[in-house]
PDB file of C-alpha atoms in Angstrom:
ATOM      1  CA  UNK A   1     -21.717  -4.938 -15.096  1.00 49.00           C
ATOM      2  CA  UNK A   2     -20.302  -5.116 -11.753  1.00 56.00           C
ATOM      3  CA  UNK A   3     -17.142  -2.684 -11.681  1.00 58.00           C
ATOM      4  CA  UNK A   4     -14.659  -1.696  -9.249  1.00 58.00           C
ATOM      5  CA  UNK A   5     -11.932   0.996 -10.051  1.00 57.00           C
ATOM      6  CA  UNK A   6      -8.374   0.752  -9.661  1.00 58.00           C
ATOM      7  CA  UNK A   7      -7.361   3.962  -9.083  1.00 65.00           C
ATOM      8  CA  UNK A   8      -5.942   3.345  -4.987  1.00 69.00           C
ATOM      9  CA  UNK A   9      -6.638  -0.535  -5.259  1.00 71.00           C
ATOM     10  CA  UNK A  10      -4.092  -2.390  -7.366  1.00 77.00           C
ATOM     11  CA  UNK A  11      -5.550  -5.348 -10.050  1.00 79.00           C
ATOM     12  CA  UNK A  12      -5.168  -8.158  -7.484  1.00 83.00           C
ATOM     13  CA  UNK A  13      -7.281  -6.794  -5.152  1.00 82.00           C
ATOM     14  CA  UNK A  14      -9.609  -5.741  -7.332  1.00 78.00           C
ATOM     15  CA  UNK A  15      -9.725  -9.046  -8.694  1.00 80.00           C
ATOM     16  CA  UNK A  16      -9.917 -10.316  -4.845  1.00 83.00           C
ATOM     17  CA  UNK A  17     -12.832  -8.165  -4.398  1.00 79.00           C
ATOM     18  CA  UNK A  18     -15.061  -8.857  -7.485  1.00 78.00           C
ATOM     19  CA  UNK A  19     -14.431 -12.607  -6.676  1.00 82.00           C
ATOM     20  CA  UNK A  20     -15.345 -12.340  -3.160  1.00 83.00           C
ATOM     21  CA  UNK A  21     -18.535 -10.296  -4.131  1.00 80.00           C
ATOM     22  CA  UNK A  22     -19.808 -12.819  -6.941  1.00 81.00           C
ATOM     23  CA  UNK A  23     -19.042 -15.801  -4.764  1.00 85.00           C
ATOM     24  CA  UNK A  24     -16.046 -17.276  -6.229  1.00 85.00           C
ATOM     25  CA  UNK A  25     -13.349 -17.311  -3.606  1.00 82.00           C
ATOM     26  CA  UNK A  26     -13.517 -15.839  -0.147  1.00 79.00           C
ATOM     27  CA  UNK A  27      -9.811 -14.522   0.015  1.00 79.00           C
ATOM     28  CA  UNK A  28      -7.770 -13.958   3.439  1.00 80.00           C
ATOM     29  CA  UNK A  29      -6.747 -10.840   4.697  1.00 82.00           C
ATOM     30  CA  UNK A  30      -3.246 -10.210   4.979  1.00 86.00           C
ATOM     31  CA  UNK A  31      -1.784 -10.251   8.465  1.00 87.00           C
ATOM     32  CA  UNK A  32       0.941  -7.304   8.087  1.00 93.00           C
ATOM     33  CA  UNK A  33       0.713  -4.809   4.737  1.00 92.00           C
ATOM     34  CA  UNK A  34       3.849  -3.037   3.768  1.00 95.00           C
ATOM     35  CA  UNK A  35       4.855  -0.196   2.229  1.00 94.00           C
ATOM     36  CA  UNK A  36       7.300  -0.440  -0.895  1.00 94.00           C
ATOM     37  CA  UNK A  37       8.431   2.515  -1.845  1.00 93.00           C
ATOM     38  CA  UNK A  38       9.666   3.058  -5.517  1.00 92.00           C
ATOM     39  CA  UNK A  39      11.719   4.505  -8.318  1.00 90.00           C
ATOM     40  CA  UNK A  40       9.318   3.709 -10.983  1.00 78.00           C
ATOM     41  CA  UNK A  41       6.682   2.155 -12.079  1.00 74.00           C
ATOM     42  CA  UNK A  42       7.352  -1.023 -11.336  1.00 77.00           C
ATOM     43  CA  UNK A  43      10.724  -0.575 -10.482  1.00 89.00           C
ATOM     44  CA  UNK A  44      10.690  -0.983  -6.049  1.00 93.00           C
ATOM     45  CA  UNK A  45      13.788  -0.384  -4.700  1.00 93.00           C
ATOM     46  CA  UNK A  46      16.067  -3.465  -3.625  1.00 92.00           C
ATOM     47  CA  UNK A  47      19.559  -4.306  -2.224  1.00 92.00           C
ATOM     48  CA  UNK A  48      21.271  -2.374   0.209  1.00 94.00           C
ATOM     49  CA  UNK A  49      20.101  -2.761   3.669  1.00 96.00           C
ATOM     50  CA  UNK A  50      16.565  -1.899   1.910  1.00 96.00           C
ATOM     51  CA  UNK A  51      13.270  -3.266   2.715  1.00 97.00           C
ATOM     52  CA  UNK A  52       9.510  -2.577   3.506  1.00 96.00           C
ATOM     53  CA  UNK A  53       7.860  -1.129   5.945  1.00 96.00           C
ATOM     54  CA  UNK A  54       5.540  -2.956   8.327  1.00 97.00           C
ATOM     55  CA  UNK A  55       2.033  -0.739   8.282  1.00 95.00           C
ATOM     56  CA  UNK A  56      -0.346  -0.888  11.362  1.00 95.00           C
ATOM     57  CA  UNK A  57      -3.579   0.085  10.703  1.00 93.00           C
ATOM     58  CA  UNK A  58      -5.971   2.303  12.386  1.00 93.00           C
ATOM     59  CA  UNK A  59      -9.385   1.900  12.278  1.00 92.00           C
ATOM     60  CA  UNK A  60     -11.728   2.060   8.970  1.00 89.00           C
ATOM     61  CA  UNK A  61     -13.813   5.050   8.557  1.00 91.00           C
ATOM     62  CA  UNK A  62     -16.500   6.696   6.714  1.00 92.00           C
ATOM     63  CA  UNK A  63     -15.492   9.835   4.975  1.00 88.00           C
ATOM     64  CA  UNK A  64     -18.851  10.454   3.226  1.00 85.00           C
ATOM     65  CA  UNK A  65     -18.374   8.355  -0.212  1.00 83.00           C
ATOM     66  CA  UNK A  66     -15.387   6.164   0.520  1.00 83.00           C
ATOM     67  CA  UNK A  67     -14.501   4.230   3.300  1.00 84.00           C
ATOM     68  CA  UNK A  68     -10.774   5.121   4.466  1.00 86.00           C
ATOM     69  CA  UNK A  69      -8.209   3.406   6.977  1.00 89.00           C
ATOM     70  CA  UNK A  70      -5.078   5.027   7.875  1.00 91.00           C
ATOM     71  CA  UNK A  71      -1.837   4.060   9.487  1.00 93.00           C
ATOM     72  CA  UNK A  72      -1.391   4.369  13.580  1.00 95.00           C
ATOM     73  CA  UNK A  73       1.856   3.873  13.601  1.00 96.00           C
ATOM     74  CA  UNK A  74       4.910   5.119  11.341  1.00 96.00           C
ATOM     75  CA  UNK A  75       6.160   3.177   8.603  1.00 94.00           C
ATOM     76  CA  UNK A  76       9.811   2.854   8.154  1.00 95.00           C
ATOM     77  CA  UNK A  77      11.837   0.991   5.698  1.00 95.00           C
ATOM     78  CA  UNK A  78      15.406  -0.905   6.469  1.00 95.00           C
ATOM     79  CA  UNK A  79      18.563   0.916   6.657  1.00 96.00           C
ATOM     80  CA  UNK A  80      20.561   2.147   4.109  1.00 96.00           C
ATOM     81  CA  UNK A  81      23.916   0.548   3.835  1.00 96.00           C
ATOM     82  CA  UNK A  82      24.266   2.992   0.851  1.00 95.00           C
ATOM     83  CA  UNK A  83      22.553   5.368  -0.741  1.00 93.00           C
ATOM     84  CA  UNK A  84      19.361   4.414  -2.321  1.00 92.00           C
ATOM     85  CA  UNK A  85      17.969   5.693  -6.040  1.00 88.00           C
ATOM     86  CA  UNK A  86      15.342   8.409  -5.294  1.00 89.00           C
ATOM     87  CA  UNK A  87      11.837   7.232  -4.487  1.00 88.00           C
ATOM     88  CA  UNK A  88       8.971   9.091  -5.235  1.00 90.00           C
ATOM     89  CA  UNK A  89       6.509   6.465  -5.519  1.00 89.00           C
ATOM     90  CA  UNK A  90       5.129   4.194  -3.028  1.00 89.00           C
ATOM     91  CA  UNK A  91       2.859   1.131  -3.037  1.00 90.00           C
ATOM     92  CA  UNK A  92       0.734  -0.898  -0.076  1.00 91.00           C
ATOM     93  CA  UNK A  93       1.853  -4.825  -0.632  1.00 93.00           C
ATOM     94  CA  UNK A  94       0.357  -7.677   1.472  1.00 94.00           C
ATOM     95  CA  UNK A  95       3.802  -9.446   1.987  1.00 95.00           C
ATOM     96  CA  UNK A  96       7.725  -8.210   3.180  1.00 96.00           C
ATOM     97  CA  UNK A  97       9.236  -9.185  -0.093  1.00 94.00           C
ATOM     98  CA  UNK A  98       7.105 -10.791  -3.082  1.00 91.00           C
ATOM     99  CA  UNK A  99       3.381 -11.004  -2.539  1.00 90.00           C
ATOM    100  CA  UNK A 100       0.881  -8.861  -3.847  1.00 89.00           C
ATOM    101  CA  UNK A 101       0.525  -5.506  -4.572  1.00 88.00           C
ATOM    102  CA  UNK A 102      -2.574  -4.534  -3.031  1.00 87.00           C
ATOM    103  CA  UNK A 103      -2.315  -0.701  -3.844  1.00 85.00           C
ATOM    104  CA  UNK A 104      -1.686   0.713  -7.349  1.00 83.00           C
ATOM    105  CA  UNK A 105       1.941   2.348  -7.308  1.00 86.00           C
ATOM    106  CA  UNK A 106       0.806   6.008  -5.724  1.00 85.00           C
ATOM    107  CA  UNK A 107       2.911   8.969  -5.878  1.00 86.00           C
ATOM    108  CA  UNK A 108       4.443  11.053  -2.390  1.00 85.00           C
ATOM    109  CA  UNK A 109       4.153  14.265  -1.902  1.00 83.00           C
ATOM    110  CA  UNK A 110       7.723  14.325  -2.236  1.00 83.00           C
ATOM    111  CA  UNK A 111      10.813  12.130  -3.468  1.00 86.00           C
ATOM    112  CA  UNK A 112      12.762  10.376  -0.787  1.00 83.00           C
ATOM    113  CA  UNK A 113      16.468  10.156  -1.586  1.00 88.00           C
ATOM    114  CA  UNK A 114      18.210   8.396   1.528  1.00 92.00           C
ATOM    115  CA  UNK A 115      21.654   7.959   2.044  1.00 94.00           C
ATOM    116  CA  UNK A 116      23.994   5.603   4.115  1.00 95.00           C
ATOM    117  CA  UNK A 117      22.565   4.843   7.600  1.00 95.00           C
ATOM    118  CA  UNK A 118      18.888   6.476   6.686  1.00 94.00           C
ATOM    119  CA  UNK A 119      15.559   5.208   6.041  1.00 93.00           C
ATOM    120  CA  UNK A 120      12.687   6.011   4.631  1.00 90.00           C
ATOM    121  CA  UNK A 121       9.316   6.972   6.541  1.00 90.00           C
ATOM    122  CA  UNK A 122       5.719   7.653   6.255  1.00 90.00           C
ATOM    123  CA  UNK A 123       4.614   9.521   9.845  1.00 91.00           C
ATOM    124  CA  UNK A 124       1.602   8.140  11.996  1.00 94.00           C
ATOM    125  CA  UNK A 125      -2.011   9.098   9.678  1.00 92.00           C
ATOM    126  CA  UNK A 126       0.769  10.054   6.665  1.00 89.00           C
ATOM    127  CA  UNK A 127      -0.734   6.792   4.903  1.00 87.00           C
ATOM    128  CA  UNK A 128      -4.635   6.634   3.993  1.00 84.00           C
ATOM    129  CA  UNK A 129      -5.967   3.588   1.869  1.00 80.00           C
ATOM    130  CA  UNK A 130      -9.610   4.220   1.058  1.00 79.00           C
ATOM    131  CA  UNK A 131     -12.250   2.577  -1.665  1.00 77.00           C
ATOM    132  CA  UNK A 132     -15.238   4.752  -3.009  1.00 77.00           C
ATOM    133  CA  UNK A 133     -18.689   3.889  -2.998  1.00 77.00           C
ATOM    134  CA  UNK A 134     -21.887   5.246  -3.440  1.00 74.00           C
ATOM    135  CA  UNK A 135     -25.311   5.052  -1.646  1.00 65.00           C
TER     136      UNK A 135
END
C-alpha cells in the first residue's frame, strides 16, 4: 500500500497528498500558511487581541532523506490585549482563522506565556516543515 506518515504533516494533507498522487483531486496550494500556536492538543489559543501568524517561506531543500522548507521571515502572532494561557505547542494551518491544519500540532522548544501588549514569535529559519522520503 501506498503510505504517507503523519508525523510533521497533519491528516488533511496527508489525505491531500495521497489523493493528488493516485489521481483523485489535484488540490491548491495555499496562498499564506500560518502559524497557530497552542495550549493543547487541539485547544489553539483565541480571544484577546490573538491571532496567527502569517509564514513566508523560503525555499525547499534537500536535506538528504526529506525535503525541508523553512521560514524567511519571522512569524508573529496579534497582540495581546491580555495575557494569553501558555503555549507550548504550535501548528502550520493553511488559513488566518478556520481552514486546515496542514501540520500535526508540534511541540516548541519552549512554552510561550505572553502578557498584555506582547506577542508571540518564531525568528527567521526558527520554523522548518519537511516530508521524508526515500530513494
Amino acid at each position: 500500500p501506498f503510505t504517507l506518515p503523519t508525523s510533521e504533516a497533519g491528516s488533511y494533507l496527508a489525505n491531500q497528498i495521497v489523493e493528488w498522487v493516485t489521481g483523485l483531486t489535484f488540490p491548491t496550494a495555499p496562498t499564506t500558511c500560518y502559524a497557530g500556536w497552542y495550549t493543547a492538543v487541539p485547544a489553539e489559543l483565541s480571544g484577546s487581541g490573538y491571532s496567527r501568524g502569517a509564514i513566508t517561506w523560503g525555499s525547499a531543500e534537500d536535506v538528504t532523506t526529506s525535503m525541508r522548507v523553512r521560514n524567511s521571515a519571522a512569524v508573529v502572532s496579534g497582540t495581546a490585549t491580555a495575557s494569553w494561557t501558555a503555549a507550548p505547542n504550535f501548528a502550520v494551518h493553511d488559513a488566518s482563522s478556520s481552514g486546515n491544519a496542514l501540520s500535526s500540532v508540534q511541540a516548541q522548544s519552549a512554552s510561550v506565556t505572553i502578557g498584555l501588549g506582547g506577542f508571540a514569535r518564531i525568528a527567521t529559519s526558527g520554523l522548518a516543515f519537511s516530508m521524508s522520503y526515500s530513494s
